[in-house]
Short mmCIF file of C-alpha atoms in Angstrom, two decimals:
data_model
loop_
_atom_site.label_atom_id
_atom_site.label_comp_id
_atom_site.label_asym_id
_atom_site.label_seq_id
_atom_site.Cartn_x
_atom_site.Cartn_y
_atom_site.Cartn_z
CA MET R 240 72.88 81.94 89.93
CA ASN R 241 73.99 83.99 86.93
CA LYS R 242 75.98 86.90 88.30
CA VAL R 243 77.18 88.40 91.58
CA ALA R 244 77.87 92.09 92.21
CA VAL R 245 80.52 92.77 94.86
CA VAL R 246 80.35 96.31 96.21
CA GLY R 247 83.72 97.39 97.58
CA ALA R 248 87.27 96.43 96.57
CA GLY R 249 88.90 96.41 99.98
CA ILE R 250 90.17 93.30 101.74
CA SER R 251 86.73 91.69 102.16
CA GLY R 252 85.55 92.49 98.62
CA LEU R 253 88.72 91.25 96.97
CA SER R 254 88.78 88.15 99.19
CA MET R 255 85.20 87.42 98.15
CA ALA R 256 86.09 87.87 94.49
CA ASN R 257 89.00 85.44 94.84
CA TYR R 258 86.76 82.77 96.35
CA LEU R 259 84.13 83.35 93.66
CA GLU R 260 86.85 83.11 91.01
CA LYS R 261 88.10 79.87 92.52
CA ASN R 262 84.59 78.41 92.35
CA LYS R 263 83.90 79.74 88.83
CA ILE R 264 81.03 82.01 89.90
CA ASP R 265 80.56 85.03 87.66
CA TYR R 266 80.95 88.40 89.41
CA HIS R 267 81.86 92.05 89.00
CA ILE R 268 83.36 94.40 91.63
CA TYR R 269 82.31 98.04 92.02
CA GLU R 270 84.57 100.36 94.04
CA ARG R 271 83.81 104.03 94.67
CA ARG R 272 87.44 105.02 95.32
CA LYS R 273 90.31 105.36 92.89
CA LYS R 274 92.44 102.30 92.21
CA GLU R 275 95.51 103.40 94.16
CA ASP R 276 95.03 103.81 97.89
CA LEU R 277 98.43 103.98 99.57
CA ALA R 278 97.41 104.90 103.11
CA GLY R 279 99.93 103.58 105.60
CA HIS R 280 97.79 100.86 107.10
CA GLY R 281 98.52 97.25 107.92
CA PHE R 282 97.23 94.12 109.56
CA LEU R 283 98.00 91.37 112.03
CA ILE R 284 96.77 88.03 110.72
CA PRO R 285 96.60 85.09 113.17
CA GLN R 286 97.17 81.51 112.05
CA GLU R 287 93.51 80.89 111.24
CA GLY R 288 93.48 83.85 108.87
CA ILE R 289 96.65 82.61 107.16
CA GLU R 290 94.98 79.25 106.54
CA TYR R 291 92.11 80.93 104.69
CA LEU R 292 94.35 83.40 102.88
CA THR R 293 96.68 80.72 101.54
CA GLN R 294 93.71 79.05 99.82
CA ILE R 295 93.61 81.99 97.40
CA ILE R 296 97.20 83.32 97.48
CA ASP R 297 100.33 81.24 96.95
CA PRO R 298 101.92 80.95 100.42
CA ALA R 299 105.47 81.54 99.16
CA LEU R 300 104.37 84.75 97.46
CA LEU R 301 102.35 85.89 100.48
CA PHE R 302 105.20 85.36 102.93
CA GLU R 303 107.56 87.42 100.78
CA HIS R 304 105.40 90.47 101.44
CA GLY R 305 105.24 90.44 105.22
CA SER R 306 106.79 89.05 108.36
CA PHE R 307 106.00 86.41 110.99
CA LEU R 308 106.20 87.86 114.49
CA LYS R 309 107.96 85.86 117.20
CA LYS R 310 106.74 87.48 120.42
CA TYR R 311 104.36 90.06 121.79
CA VAL R 312 106.34 92.31 124.13
CA GLN R 313 104.59 94.90 126.27
CA TYR R 314 106.49 97.90 127.65
CA SER R 315 105.80 100.97 129.74
CA HIS R 316 106.13 104.21 127.81
CA THR R 317 109.69 104.63 129.10
CA GLY R 318 110.73 101.16 127.94
CA LYS R 319 110.36 98.99 131.05
CA LYS R 320 109.36 95.48 129.98
CA LEU R 321 106.01 94.53 131.50
CA ALA R 322 105.25 91.20 129.87
CA GLU R 323 105.97 89.03 126.87
CA LYS R 324 104.25 86.14 125.15
CA ASN R 325 105.30 83.86 122.30
CA LEU R 326 103.18 84.21 119.18
CA ASN R 327 101.98 81.26 117.14
CA ASN R 328 102.11 82.06 113.42
CA VAL R 329 100.98 85.68 113.59
CA PHE R 330 101.74 87.42 110.31
CA ALA R 331 102.13 91.18 109.74
CA ILE R 332 101.54 92.70 106.31
CA SER R 333 100.81 96.16 104.92
CA ARG R 334 97.36 96.90 103.53
CA HIS R 335 98.88 97.96 100.23
CA SER R 336 100.72 94.64 99.85
CA LEU R 337 97.69 92.55 100.72
CA ILE R 338 95.45 94.52 98.34
CA HIS R 339 98.07 94.01 95.60
CA LEU R 340 98.25 90.25 96.20
CA LEU R 341 94.46 89.82 96.30
CA SER R 342 94.12 91.80 93.06
CA GLN R 343 96.51 89.61 91.10
CA ASN R 344 93.93 86.87 90.48
CA ILE R 345 91.24 89.34 89.40
CA SER R 346 90.97 90.34 85.75
CA PRO R 347 90.96 94.15 85.35
CA GLU R 348 87.74 93.82 83.37
CA LYS R 349 86.02 92.53 86.50
CA ILE R 350 86.65 95.66 88.61
CA THR R 351 85.15 99.10 88.00
CA TYR R 352 86.70 101.90 90.07
CA GLU R 353 85.16 105.27 90.93
CA LYS R 354 81.70 103.74 90.72
CA THR R 355 79.25 104.39 93.59
CA ILE R 356 76.41 101.90 94.05
CA ILE R 357 73.31 102.99 95.99
CA PRO R 358 70.11 101.28 97.20
CA CYS R 359 66.99 101.77 95.11
CA ASP R 360 64.25 103.49 97.09
CA LEU R 361 61.48 102.10 94.90
CA GLN R 362 62.15 98.38 94.94
CA LYS R 363 63.52 96.47 97.89
CA GLY R 364 66.51 94.31 97.22
CA ARG R 365 67.63 96.25 94.15
CA LEU R 366 70.70 98.45 93.81
CA LYS R 367 71.35 101.04 91.18
CA HIS R 368 74.02 103.20 89.60
CA PRO R 369 73.99 106.97 90.25
CA ASP R 370 72.40 107.47 86.80
CA GLY R 371 69.36 105.50 87.99
CA SER R 372 70.00 102.31 86.02
CA TYR R 373 69.70 99.02 87.91
CA LEU R 374 72.70 96.91 88.81
CA GLU R 375 72.57 93.79 86.67
CA ALA R 376 73.17 91.02 89.19
CA ASP R 377 71.27 88.20 90.83
CA ILE R 378 72.76 88.92 94.24
CA ALA R 379 74.80 91.78 95.69
CA ILE R 380 77.57 91.16 98.22
CA ILE R 381 78.22 94.34 100.16
CA SER R 382 81.72 95.00 101.49
CA ASP R 383 81.83 98.78 101.63
CA GLY R 384 83.31 99.15 105.11
CA SER R 385 82.32 99.78 108.71
CA ARG R 386 80.23 102.84 107.83
CA SER R 387 78.52 101.08 104.93
CA ARG R 388 76.19 103.44 103.09
CA ILE R 389 74.10 100.57 101.80
CA ARG R 390 73.72 99.00 105.24
CA ARG R 391 72.62 102.31 106.76
CA SER R 392 70.10 102.82 103.95
CA LEU R 393 68.55 99.38 104.40
CA PHE R 394 68.64 99.18 108.21
CA THR R 395 67.45 102.67 109.06
CA GLY R 396 67.02 101.92 112.75
CA GLU R 397 70.64 100.93 113.37
CA LYS R 398 72.59 102.76 116.06
CA MET R 399 76.26 103.37 115.39
CA ARG R 400 78.45 105.01 117.98
CA THR R 401 81.98 106.33 118.10
CA VAL R 402 84.42 104.26 120.11
CA ARG R 403 86.56 105.95 122.76
CA GLU R 404 89.67 105.43 120.68
CA ASN R 405 91.31 106.94 117.61
CA GLU R 406 94.33 105.55 115.80
CA VAL R 407 97.13 107.04 113.75
CA VAL R 408 98.70 104.41 111.46
CA ASN R 409 101.79 104.79 109.31
CA ILE R 410 104.65 102.92 107.63
CA ILE R 411 108.31 103.89 107.68
CA GLN R 412 111.16 102.53 105.59
CA ASP R 413 114.36 102.91 107.59
CA GLN R 414 117.11 100.31 107.51
CA GLU R 415 118.80 101.54 110.68
CA ILE R 416 115.67 101.41 112.82
CA ALA R 417 114.59 98.07 111.33
CA ASN R 418 118.01 96.58 112.12
CA SER R 419 117.69 97.69 115.74
CA ILE R 420 114.55 95.66 116.48
CA GLU R 421 113.61 92.00 116.35
CA ASN R 422 110.65 90.45 114.56
CA ASP R 423 108.42 91.06 117.56
CA PHE R 424 105.15 92.84 118.12
CA MET R 425 106.23 95.67 120.43
CA LYS R 426 103.69 97.81 122.25
CA PHE R 427 104.44 100.73 124.58
CA HIS R 428 101.79 101.85 127.10
CA TYR R 429 101.49 105.17 128.87
CA ASP R 430 101.49 104.62 132.63
CA GLN R 431 98.23 106.54 133.11
CA GLY R 432 96.41 104.65 130.36
CA GLY R 433 94.63 105.65 127.18
CA LEU R 434 97.72 106.02 125.01
CA THR R 435 99.84 103.35 123.30
CA PHE R 436 102.40 103.00 120.53
CA GLY R 437 102.73 99.73 118.59
CA ILE R 438 105.57 98.61 116.32
CA LEU R 439 105.45 95.74 113.80
CA LYS R 440 108.41 94.86 111.59
CA LEU R 441 107.16 94.06 108.09
CA SER R 442 110.51 93.39 106.40
CA HIS R 443 114.24 93.99 106.71
CA ASP R 444 113.75 97.74 106.21
CA THR R 445 110.03 98.47 106.73
CA ILE R 446 108.09 99.06 109.93
CA LEU R 447 104.38 99.50 110.49
CA TRP R 448 103.62 101.68 113.49
CA TYR R 449 100.39 102.82 115.07
CA SER R 450 99.34 104.93 118.03
CA GLN R 451 96.07 104.56 119.92
CA PHE R 452 94.51 107.53 121.69
CA ASP R 453 91.76 107.86 124.26
CA ASN R 454 89.86 110.48 122.26
CA GLU R 455 88.38 112.04 125.40
CA LYS R 456 91.87 112.92 126.60
CA TYR R 457 93.69 113.43 123.30
CA LYS R 458 92.08 115.40 120.50
CA VAL R 459 93.60 114.01 117.29
CA ASN R 460 91.96 116.12 114.60
CA GLU R 461 92.10 115.72 110.83
CA CYS R 462 94.91 118.11 109.92
CA SER R 463 97.89 118.61 107.65
CA SER R 464 100.69 116.05 107.72
CA ASP R 465 103.08 118.63 109.20
CA ASN R 466 100.70 119.50 112.03
CA LEU R 467 99.99 115.84 112.76
CA LYS R 468 103.70 115.08 112.96
CA LYS R 469 104.19 118.04 115.31
CA TYR R 470 101.33 116.84 117.51
CA MET R 471 102.72 113.29 117.63
CA LEU R 472 106.17 114.53 118.61
CA GLU R 473 104.69 116.63 121.42
CA VAL R 474 102.54 113.80 122.82
CA PHE R 475 105.32 111.18 122.70
CA GLU R 476 108.22 113.48 123.57
CA GLU R 477 109.05 111.75 126.88
CA TRP R 478 108.62 108.20 125.59
CA HIS R 479 111.30 105.63 124.83
CA PRO R 480 113.80 106.96 122.23
CA LEU R 481 112.74 104.27 119.71
CA VAL R 482 109.20 105.71 119.66
CA SER R 483 110.24 109.33 119.20
CA SER R 484 112.82 108.32 116.58
CA ILE R 485 110.20 106.50 114.49
CA ILE R 486 107.78 109.44 114.73
CA ARG R 487 110.48 111.95 113.81
CA LYS R 488 111.85 110.03 110.81
CA SER R 489 108.51 109.01 109.29
CA SER R 490 106.97 110.61 106.23
CA TYR R 491 103.35 111.61 106.82
CA GLU R 492 102.29 111.74 103.18
CA ASN R 493 100.16 108.59 103.46
CA VAL R 494 99.47 108.54 107.21
CA HIS R 495 96.04 107.18 108.14
CA LEU R 496 93.93 108.72 110.91
CA TRP R 497 91.28 106.21 111.94
CA CYS R 498 88.16 107.24 113.83
CA VAL R 499 86.66 104.02 115.17
CA TYR R 500 82.93 103.19 115.16
CA GLU R 501 80.85 100.22 116.26
CA LEU R 502 77.25 99.08 116.02
CA GLU R 503 75.35 98.92 119.30
CA GLU R 504 73.68 95.78 117.95
CA LEU R 505 74.44 93.80 114.82
CA ASN R 506 71.96 93.99 111.97
CA PRO R 507 70.91 90.88 110.05
CA PHE R 508 73.68 89.90 107.66
CA TYR R 509 71.30 89.80 104.69
CA THR R 510 68.02 91.07 103.31
CA GLU R 511 66.32 89.94 100.10
CA ASN R 512 69.14 89.30 97.61
CA ILE R 513 71.67 91.53 99.41
CA VAL R 514 74.24 90.11 101.83
CA PHE R 515 76.93 91.84 103.90
CA ILE R 516 80.48 90.69 104.67
CA GLY R 517 83.46 92.02 106.59
CA ASP R 518 83.20 95.40 108.29
CA ALA R 519 80.00 96.17 106.37
CA ALA R 520 78.32 93.31 108.26
CA HIS R 521 80.11 93.59 111.59
CA PRO R 522 82.52 96.44 112.38
CA LEU R 523 85.21 95.20 114.77
CA ILE R 524 87.23 97.65 116.83
CA PRO R 525 90.96 97.33 116.10
CA PHE R 526 91.95 95.79 119.45
CA THR R 527 90.68 92.44 118.18
CA SER R 528 93.18 92.20 115.26
CA GLN R 529 90.50 90.04 113.62
CA GLY R 530 89.28 92.26 110.78
CA VAL R 531 91.13 90.47 107.97
CA THR R 532 90.56 86.97 109.33
CA SER R 533 86.84 87.63 109.80
CA ALA R 534 86.54 88.99 106.26
CA LEU R 535 88.32 85.93 104.88
CA LYS R 536 86.08 83.56 106.83
CA ASP R 537 82.96 85.44 105.74
CA SER R 538 84.04 85.15 102.11
CA HIS R 539 84.97 81.49 102.32
CA ILE R 540 81.84 80.39 104.16
CA LEU R 541 79.44 82.48 102.08
CA THR R 542 80.95 81.06 98.87
CA LYS R 543 80.74 77.55 100.27
CA TYR R 544 76.99 77.86 100.88
CA LEU R 545 76.34 79.63 97.59
CA VAL R 546 77.86 76.58 95.91
CA GLU R 547 76.19 73.95 98.09
CA GLU R 548 72.65 75.28 98.58
CA ASP R 549 69.92 75.25 95.95
CA THR R 550 68.58 78.70 96.87
CA VAL R 551 70.25 81.99 97.74
CA LEU R 552 68.04 82.34 100.83
CA LYS R 553 69.28 79.03 102.27
CA ALA R 554 72.88 80.04 101.59
CA PHE R 555 72.42 83.40 103.31
CA LYS R 556 70.71 81.85 106.34
CA LYS R 557 73.47 79.28 106.86
CA TYR R 558 76.16 81.92 106.39
CA GLU R 559 74.64 84.17 109.05
CA ALA R 560 73.98 81.28 111.46
CA GLU R 561 77.61 80.17 111.25
CA ARG R 562 79.31 83.56 111.39
CA LYS R 563 77.26 85.68 113.79
CA PRO R 564 78.04 83.82 117.06
CA GLU R 565 81.79 84.03 116.50
CA ILE R 566 81.59 87.72 115.57
CA GLU R 567 79.72 88.43 118.79
CA ILE R 568 82.58 86.83 120.74
CA HIS R 569 85.09 89.12 119.02
CA ILE R 570 82.91 92.14 119.77
CA ARG R 571 82.84 91.27 123.48
CA ASN R 572 86.59 90.63 123.51
CA GLY R 573 87.25 93.91 121.73
CA ARG R 574 85.24 95.86 124.26
CA ALA R 575 87.11 94.19 127.12
CA LEU R 576 90.45 95.11 125.51
CA LEU R 577 89.24 98.67 124.98
CA ASN R 578 88.21 99.00 128.64
CA GLN R 579 91.65 97.84 129.76
CA PHE R 580 93.38 100.24 127.34
CA LEU R 581 91.66 103.16 129.12
CA LEU R 582 93.00 102.15 132.54
CA PRO R 583 96.35 103.04 134.11
CA ILE R 584 98.84 100.20 133.77
CA ASP R 585 98.77 99.38 137.50
CA GLN R 586 95.03 98.65 137.20
CA TYR R 587 95.38 96.10 134.40
CA THR R 588 93.87 92.79 135.40
CA ASP R 589 96.26 91.01 133.05
CA HIS R 590 98.75 91.82 130.31
CA ILE R 591 96.38 90.68 127.60
CA LEU R 592 97.51 89.84 124.11
CA PRO R 593 95.77 92.36 121.79
CA ILE R 594 94.33 89.68 119.52
CA SER R 595 90.84 88.28 120.02
CA TYR R 596 90.52 84.52 119.83
CA LYS R 597 87.16 82.76 119.74
#
């Protein structure tokens, strides 16, 4: 194997590059977006994900950039405690921080930004630049997100559907609010279902918050930051004062509005010399909190087989055989969590922890 092209410089692409770097496999990353992407987005990483992440990032450095959460505490929208559960090494970190940490081990010469890679219509298994020239690589690892353009071009029969949930995600730096809460995962639920507000403390002065909407009941449209803030304040006006305070004091410059999609059925994870990882292979709805961990495991296991096997085809087959069954478990768990989210609180079968475990 002479060279690997990694398409996409998000969490899965950068994780893959770090594992390739660790194993001295030559690669280059192509990312269609600009280098700086500061959208207020973050992640929950369970213990298994931390174990993979600390193989490529110094643990002391990693833990400086986020926070371990002690408990999951579930409330009604007015603040009545419904349930709580101790958490075992669940780590919260902003997307920006994790991207920064994963980029530190990658030489700038190995990443090209604002470069779109597309499938070649004339020759299966080949990718090309927009100018028509072929991508010079023995294999291509595709990590261009849940709505992967390359995946849709290669698997033309796939069926992707919108999920009955949208999310608004943001980060606020406010010492006073941060001081008022513990290092817990707090989640407020509307009594009639289909609307939640989650709070994760990232550091002594920084909070990640997100709101989940049943998009059949709440129409969260792409709009200006001022209009989005106004809409949020209207929807959450009667909620616990902590929720309305966070919404009111937040800047909406880098707020992220997430429309969620899923595949009706998973595609193969590879074709010819092209292989998919992370959301490009298997979009997971956010209730699973397994996106980062799954991307890390994909990267680790794919690299392992690329090193061990004598052909790329064998490596791809073993990678898919190992990863697909676990991903299907997370998909089922995510759908179960989504179905419960849509119900009124008094119809919950259980106060389920919003993290999917295999």
